[in-house]
Every structure is written in C-alpha cells, then in structure tokens.
Amino acid sequence: MISYLKGTVADITKGSNRLILTLEVNQIGYEIQILPRVSGQLPPSGEITQIFTHQQVKEDQIVLYGFGSATERDLFRLLTSVSGVGAQLAIALLDTLGLPDLVQAIVGGNTRILAKTPGVGTKTAERLALELKSKLSQWRQQEGLTTSVAAGVPAAIQEEVEMVLLAMGYTGAEVLQALQTLSQDSNLAKKSNADDWIKEAITYLSR
C-alpha cells in the first residue's frame, strides 16, 4: 500500500470526467486521480508537492487516488466501505461538500445535505449517515472520549463535536483540550446548536 507520494508536478489532465495528476517521483511518473478541489491546492508544474494516496487493485487495472491530506484519504476509505458507494461517488461526496461539511452531515444525520451530491439518492444518504456515524462513534470510544468533559457542554453536542473533530484529523487530546476551554465560554454554553460549537472548536484548534 502506498501511503503518500512526494515528487514534482509534471502534468494535470482531464478526461472522462476525471482529473489525473502525473507526479514524477524518482524519475517515475505516477498517474493519480485527484479531486478537482485538490488541483487548486497544487503548486505550479515543476514544483514539489506531497499527495496522500489510496491504491485500488482491480482485475484489469491498478488505480491511485490522491488527496490533499491523510484525513481526507481516510474518510474516502470510510465512504467506500458503505454498500453502494464506489470510489467515484466517494470522490463526488468529498468534492461537492468538502471535508468539514461532509463529516458534519454524516454525524448529524443530515441526509438532505448528503443528497446534494450528484448520484446520491435518499437511500444511499441514509446508509451513509447510519453506517458511518456508527463507525465514527466507535472511533470516539477508542480515543477514550466517552466521559463527561466539563459542565456547560451538553452531552448530545459533546458527542457530535468530538466525532466531527476526530474525523477531521484532530487527536483525542486536542479535542478534549478544545472542549474544556470552550466550556468556560458562557455565551457559547447558551447555544444548543452543535454547528456553533464545532466552528468555535475548529477556530480554537487552528490558532
């Protein structure tokens, strides 16, 4: 399994609704299918970049999918573990919604948001929300974030915030620190919308 590739941007081509990055690594050109939003993050041709990859082996071909972060790559793998969700649909979900909104839609069970992605019907959206929320909940338990953090953080909000932040790549320790700090904010404590807590937590952790 190739975790990531670091090399020179040689070319970006579009064909059959797929964006292909040719990355030269040690005089070998790797063809990597990337998200359109990732192409906007790449440096100019001839400069060095690092791409996180997922390798898919089929009977007739080997495909490399490329992502801007390990977290995005890991969420891609979670998405494709859901019945009826292939690689192209997972890429469409990531590209249409972006990492934070996609994770929040899954954790919050917002099938309406998920269904905004072309090719995602109501039943697929429901499967995504049900199956992935369960997996993210298990992830939360593995990180040990199942006990009360501090007074002022509603239990339901705490669970949702923790799952979203973990899925975005923050560690359990970082999530715990953010919630402990935010629980001291009296204005935030009055808000029952998880989105407000998530935005404040991301702002805090981005400092």
Coordinates of C-alpha atoms in Angstrom, one line a residue:
M1 CA 0.0 0.0 0.0
I2 CA 1.3 3.4 -1.0
S3 CA 0.5 5.9 1.8
Y4 CA 1.8 9.0 0.1
L5 CA 4.0 10.2 -2.8
K6 CA 6.2 13.2 -2.8
G7 CA 7.5 14.5 -6.1
T8 CA 7.3 17.0 -8.9
V9 CA 4.1 18.1 -10.5
A10 CA 4.5 17.0 -14.2
D11 CA 1.1 17.4 -15.7
I12 CA -2.7 17.6 -14.9
T13 CA -5.1 16.3 -17.5
K14 CA -8.9 15.9 -17.6
G15 CA -10.6 13.0 -19.3
S16 CA -13.8 11.1 -18.9
N17 CA -14.9 13.4 -16.1
R18 CA -11.7 12.5 -14.1
L19 CA -8.8 14.7 -13.2
I20 CA -5.4 13.0 -13.5
L21 CA -2.2 14.3 -11.9
T22 CA 1.1 13.0 -13.2
L23 CA 3.5 13.1 -10.3
E24 CA 7.2 12.4 -11.0
V25 CA 8.9 10.6 -8.2
N26 CA 12.5 9.4 -8.7
Q27 CA 12.1 9.6 -12.5
I28 CA 8.9 7.6 -12.5
G29 CA 5.6 9.3 -13.5
Y30 CA 2.6 8.2 -11.4
E31 CA -0.9 8.8 -12.7
I32 CA -3.1 9.8 -9.7
Q33 CA -6.8 10.6 -9.9
I34 CA -7.4 13.7 -7.7
L35 CA -10.4 15.7 -6.6
P36 CA -10.9 19.0 -8.5
R37 CA -10.6 20.9 -5.2
V38 CA -7.2 19.3 -4.7
S39 CA -6.0 20.6 -8.1
G40 CA -6.5 24.1 -6.8
Q41 CA -4.1 23.4 -3.9
L42 CA -1.3 22.1 -6.1
P43 CA 1.8 24.2 -6.8
P44 CA 2.7 25.1 -10.4
S45 CA 4.1 22.5 -12.8
G46 CA 7.7 21.7 -12.0
E47 CA 7.4 22.2 -8.2
I48 CA 7.4 19.6 -5.5
T49 CA 4.2 18.5 -3.6
Q50 CA 3.1 15.7 -1.5
I51 CA -0.1 13.7 -2.2
F52 CA -1.7 11.2 0.2
T53 CA -2.9 8.1 -1.8
H54 CA -5.2 5.2 -1.8
Q55 CA -4.4 2.3 -4.1
Q56 CA -7.2 0.3 -5.5
V57 CA -6.4 -3.0 -7.3
K58 CA -8.9 -4.4 -9.8
E59 CA -8.8 -7.4 -12.0
D60 CA -7.8 -5.3 -15.1
Q61 CA -6.1 -2.3 -13.5
I62 CA -4.5 -0.6 -10.6
V63 CA -5.8 2.9 -9.7
L64 CA -4.2 5.5 -7.4
Y65 CA -6.5 8.1 -5.9
G66 CA -4.9 11.3 -4.5
F67 CA -5.9 13.6 -1.6
G68 CA -4.6 16.7 0.0
S69 CA -4.5 15.3 3.5
A70 CA -4.3 11.9 5.3
T71 CA -7.7 12.7 6.9
E72 CA -9.4 13.2 3.5
R73 CA -7.9 10.0 2.3
D74 CA -9.1 8.1 5.4
L75 CA -12.6 9.5 5.1
F76 CA -12.6 8.3 1.4
R77 CA -11.8 4.8 2.7
L78 CA -14.7 5.0 5.2
L79 CA -17.1 6.2 2.5
T80 CA -16.2 3.3 0.1
S81 CA -16.8 0.8 2.9
V82 CA -20.5 1.7 2.7
S83 CA -22.6 -0.6 0.5
G84 CA -23.4 1.0 -2.8
V85 CA -20.7 3.7 -2.5
G86 CA -17.8 3.3 -5.0
A87 CA -14.7 5.3 -5.5
Q88 CA -16.2 7.8 -7.9
L89 CA -19.2 8.5 -5.7
A90 CA -16.9 8.9 -2.7
I91 CA -14.8 11.4 -4.6
A92 CA -18.0 13.3 -5.6
L93 CA -19.1 13.5 -2.0
L94 CA -15.7 14.9 -0.9
D95 CA -15.5 17.3 -3.7
T96 CA -19.1 18.6 -3.5
L97 CA -19.3 19.0 0.3
G98 CA -15.7 19.3 1.4
L99 CA -14.4 17.5 4.5
P100 CA -15.9 19.6 7.4
D101 CA -19.5 19.8 5.9
L102 CA -19.4 16.2 4.8
V103 CA -18.4 14.9 8.3
Q104 CA -21.0 17.2 10.0
A105 CA -23.7 15.9 7.6
I106 CA -22.9 12.3 8.5
V107 CA -22.6 12.8 12.2
G108 CA -25.8 15.0 12.3
G109 CA -27.7 12.5 10.1
N110 CA -28.4 15.3 7.6
T111 CA -29.4 13.2 4.6
R112 CA -30.7 16.3 2.8
I113 CA -27.2 17.7 2.7
L114 CA -25.7 14.4 1.6
A115 CA -28.2 14.0 -1.2
K116 CA -27.0 17.3 -2.7
T117 CA -24.2 15.3 -4.3
P118 CA -25.0 14.0 -7.8
G119 CA -25.6 10.3 -7.7
V120 CA -26.6 10.2 -4.0
G121 CA -30.2 9.3 -3.6
T122 CA -32.2 9.2 -0.3
K123 CA -31.5 5.6 0.5
T124 CA -27.7 6.0 -0.1
A125 CA -27.7 9.1 2.1
E126 CA -29.5 7.2 4.8
R127 CA -27.0 4.4 4.6
L128 CA -24.1 6.8 4.8
A129 CA -25.4 8.6 7.8
L130 CA -26.3 5.3 9.7
E131 CA -23.2 3.2 8.9
L132 CA -20.6 5.9 9.2
K133 CA -21.9 7.5 12.3
S134 CA -21.7 4.1 13.9
K135 CA -18.0 3.8 12.8
L136 CA -17.2 7.3 14.0
S137 CA -18.8 6.6 17.3
Q138 CA -16.6 3.5 17.7
W139 CA -13.6 5.7 16.8
R140 CA -14.7 8.1 19.6
Q141 CA -14.8 5.3 22.1
Q142 CA -11.3 4.1 21.1
E143 CA -10.0 7.6 21.8
G144 CA -11.5 7.4 25.3
L145 CA -13.8 10.4 24.7
T146 CA -16.8 8.9 26.4
T147 CA -16.8 10.5 29.8
S148 CA -18.1 14.0 30.7
V149 CA -15.7 16.7 29.8
A150 CA -16.9 19.7 31.8
A151 CA -20.0 21.4 33.0
G152 CA -21.5 23.6 30.3
V153 CA -21.2 21.1 27.4
P154 CA -24.5 19.4 26.6
A155 CA -24.0 15.6 26.2
A156 CA -25.5 15.4 22.7
I157 CA -23.4 18.3 21.5
Q158 CA -20.3 16.9 23.1
E159 CA -20.7 13.6 21.2
E160 CA -21.3 15.3 17.9
V161 CA -18.4 17.8 18.2
E162 CA -16.0 15.0 19.3
M163 CA -16.9 12.8 16.3
V164 CA -16.6 15.6 13.8
L165 CA -13.2 16.8 15.1
L166 CA -11.8 13.3 15.3
A167 CA -12.9 12.6 11.7
M168 CA -11.2 15.8 10.6
G169 CA -7.9 14.6 11.9
Y170 CA -7.6 16.1 15.4
T171 CA -6.3 13.9 18.2
G172 CA -8.3 12.9 21.2
A173 CA -6.1 15.1 23.4
E174 CA -6.7 18.1 21.1
V175 CA -10.4 17.6 21.1
L176 CA -10.5 17.3 24.9
Q177 CA -8.5 20.5 25.3
A178 CA -10.7 22.4 23.0
L179 CA -13.9 21.3 24.7
Q180 CA -12.5 22.1 28.2
T181 CA -11.6 25.6 27.1
L182 CA -14.9 26.3 25.2
S183 CA -16.9 25.0 28.2
Q184 CA -15.8 28.2 30.0
D185 CA -17.4 30.4 27.4
S186 CA -20.8 31.4 29.0
N187 CA -22.1 32.8 25.7
L188 CA -21.4 29.5 23.8
A189 CA -22.9 27.5 26.7
K190 CA -26.3 29.1 25.9
K191 CA -26.2 27.7 22.3
S192 CA -27.7 24.3 21.6
N193 CA -26.6 24.1 18.0
A194 CA -23.7 21.7 17.5
D195 CA -22.5 23.7 14.5
D196 CA -21.7 26.7 16.7
W197 CA -19.6 24.5 19.0
I198 CA -17.8 22.9 16.0
K199 CA -16.9 26.2 14.4
E200 CA -15.6 27.6 17.7
A201 CA -13.6 24.4 18.3
I202 CA -12.0 24.5 14.8
T203 CA -11.2 28.2 15.3
Y204 CA -9.5 27.4 18.7
L205 CA -7.6 24.4 17.3
S206 CA -6.4 26.4 14.2
R207 CA -4.6 29.0 16.3

